[in-house]
Amino acid sequence: MTNMSIVRFACGSSPRLCRSRTSFMVKSTCQYSATAVEEKANEQSSKYDLVVIGGGSGGLACAKEAAHLGAKVAVLDYVTPSPRGSKWGLGGTCVNVGCIPKKLMHHAALLGEAVHDARAYGWVLPEKAKVMHNWEVLRNAVQDHIKSVNWVTRVELRNNKENVEPSVPNASAFHDSENHLIRRKNKRTIDYINGRGYFHSSHVVNAVLNNGKERSLNAEKVLIAVGGRPRYPDIPGALEHCITSDDIFSLARPPGRTLIVGAGYIGLECAGFLNGLGYDATVMVRSVPLRGFDQQIAQLLCGEMEERGVKFLHKCIPTRVEKLENGQLKVTWSNVKDSSLQSDVFDTVLFAVGRRALTKELAVTTAGVHTEKESGKIRTDNEQTNIPHIFAVGDVLHEKPELTPVAIQAGKLLAHRLFNGGSEVMDYHNVATTVFTPLEYGTVGFSEERAVELFGEDKLEVYHAFYKPTEFSVPQRNASRCYIKVICEREKPHKVLGMHFVGPQAGEVIQGFAAAMKCGLTMDLLKTTVGIHPTTAEEFTRVFVTKRSGLDPTPQSCCS
Ligand code: FAD
Ligand code: NAP
């Protein structure tokens, strides 16, 4: 029942007639009953089957799927500006300050390389020094794309309000036992609220709106999908003068000479594209680059980056950042081995030292939800928190991959379990990923170190090969770090446990092999798979040298 129809019923007249009455008595009675009933109606309209806190990859995926299944859903999204003042629209980290702008800047850097390769392929171009890059043009193009995605995301949510048949045939299954929901089974309803959510109680989520007012939402179920934000080290000058990935993609000025602190995914990817765009980039590494990844591969990636001009400061941590009169930043750092101090001057300092979950701001403890002491992340059992009607997906989860497709898949499956009687749970194992360093790295399954730790060296066979992408030959590009590795069980049928690919388009290559691994890929099957020639992915079908054999893994011939 809509607000209007409730008012009509209470006045015993149409709202129009009600407004036209002249008698004070009649008018005031009408107003009284209308207000009371409107309040009731508002109360009704603030009751939701699912309230999602966080309109990023995981939250939106779950909200949309739940609405498709007939649930009444509200999504709250709010972006607290970064310490440098960067803010953005609906869609979360991936769209605004993560995967998408990163991939576009990575591609921009690769195009710079391609321009130089093009000369060898016969393109007549200005001499190398005259091929320039314009930061403002790139930044504006990236930001325009982001805004178009923000807009489409909002339109998608609005369109969810139209009457449409549920996409899932048995969508009514859940509703059969819930009479009040049956009415809504053909309606996808998502209320998008641009407000900061926090728990008032375990079933009531308050939204602090932009005008400072608060709105209370009654939730039968709540999904926490608030993701995380970059951490800053607790050193003088960090918050005042430095930036993070929240700021780099919208930076008003060209970054210039940049120090990137942190050698995880974000640190290496940012250093890679900044160097590729022509900026002087230095990475400060505390322990080892890409800790947790296959370390042989991490070394190859860093070697490649170094050769392309990226500098590395190993075993160092920053201790202070000071702004000089000319606006540059003087960074002092300490060597973790001997505590010796050193300093240098940069135009930009970018911290990529990990991300913190946004659960404190959400007052999760008010709802009784437990969080991990150190990280603030939430431990769940199939996305269910310790409070049975409160769920969580995405980056906010403890010990789960912080990746967009993971958040999306978990969100969708959760919606099916909550509103469609589904039983399928998220499989967090063997999730493929790619590090978009200039020479990309795609991987699925175990690193060599982890496989040895779990299975023992004797139980494993490690196949490997260096290879030369055909397109590298004409411009004589260095292919010495194009490498593949397949880790499998030594016992027949040699189940594949991990696959690693370093080379161009690594994400595109590894995606299909991830599906194969999910189907139980064995080395025997891989060896009988016919490759596609001439591609780089076919190298996985040609790999025959084991590390154990000690044979030379460098390429002998191209086509036989
Ligand atoms: P988010 O997308 O972060 O969404 C959470 C939303 O909730 C945000 O909009 C936030 O502002 C909002 N919010 C927070 N608190 C509240 C509150 N109290 N009330 C209302 N709203 C709130 N992953 C990949 O798979 N591939 C990549 O190439 C990749 N590259 C990345 C590059 C960078 C630089 C970064 C930072 C991340 C990258 N990631 C990548 C990771 C990916 O972006 C995240 O895993 C993904 O966005 C997580 O989705 P989420 O829904 O958990 O959270
Ligand atoms: P991360 O991978 O955890 O790396 C953090 C880095 O910062 C590590 O090298 C760490 O060193 C270092 N560090 C931490 N504290 C430090 C300090 N005080 N001083 C100096 N160095 C410090 O985090 P991230 O790179 O921020 O990425 C976050 C998540 O985003 C990733 O886990 C990933 O899932 C996701 N992401 C994915 C992609 C992709 O799919 N391509 C891209 C970007 C991000 P130690 O190793 O010594 O701790």
Short mmCIF file of C-alpha atoms in Angstrom, two decimals, residues 467-471 484 486 499-513 526 529-543:
data_model
loop_
_atom_site.label_atom_id
_atom_site.label_comp_id
_atom_site.label_asym_id
_atom_site.label_seq_id
_atom_site.Cartn_x
_atom_site.Cartn_y
_atom_site.Cartn_z
CA TYR A 467 59.39 -18.46 -23.13
CA LYS A 468 59.52 -15.71 -25.73
CA PRO A 469 56.23 -14.10 -26.80
CA THR A 470 56.29 -13.94 -30.60
CA GLU A 471 55.48 -10.22 -30.61
CA ILE A 484 55.55 -20.15 -16.42
CA VAL A 486 53.06 -25.48 -12.89
CA MET A 499 49.82 -22.28 -11.90
CA HIS A 500 51.91 -19.15 -12.40
CA PHE A 501 52.25 -17.06 -15.52
CA VAL A 502 54.50 -14.03 -15.99
CA GLY A 503 54.00 -12.21 -19.27
CA PRO A 504 51.66 -10.08 -21.31
CA GLN A 505 47.92 -10.36 -20.69
CA ALA A 506 48.50 -12.62 -17.68
CA GLY A 507 44.98 -12.10 -16.35
CA GLU A 508 43.44 -13.22 -19.64
CA VAL A 509 45.69 -16.29 -19.70
CA ILE A 510 45.19 -17.47 -16.13
CA GLN A 511 41.39 -17.04 -16.04
CA GLY A 512 40.73 -20.10 -18.24
CA PHE A 513 43.27 -22.22 -16.40
CA LEU A 526 47.42 -30.37 -19.51
CA THR A 529 45.67 -30.23 -24.32
CA VAL A 530 46.36 -28.84 -27.78
CA GLY A 531 47.63 -25.28 -27.67
CA ILE A 532 46.60 -22.27 -29.69
CA HIS A 533 49.54 -21.12 -31.76
CA PRO A 534 51.13 -18.59 -31.56
CA THR A 535 49.92 -17.46 -28.16
CA THR A 536 51.60 -17.15 -24.81
CA ALA A 537 48.92 -19.23 -23.07
CA GLU A 538 49.94 -22.26 -25.16
CA GLU A 539 53.20 -22.37 -23.21
CA PHE A 540 51.23 -24.13 -20.46
CA THR A 541 50.51 -26.97 -22.90
CA ARG A 542 54.18 -27.26 -23.90
CA VAL A 543 55.84 -27.26 -20.49
#
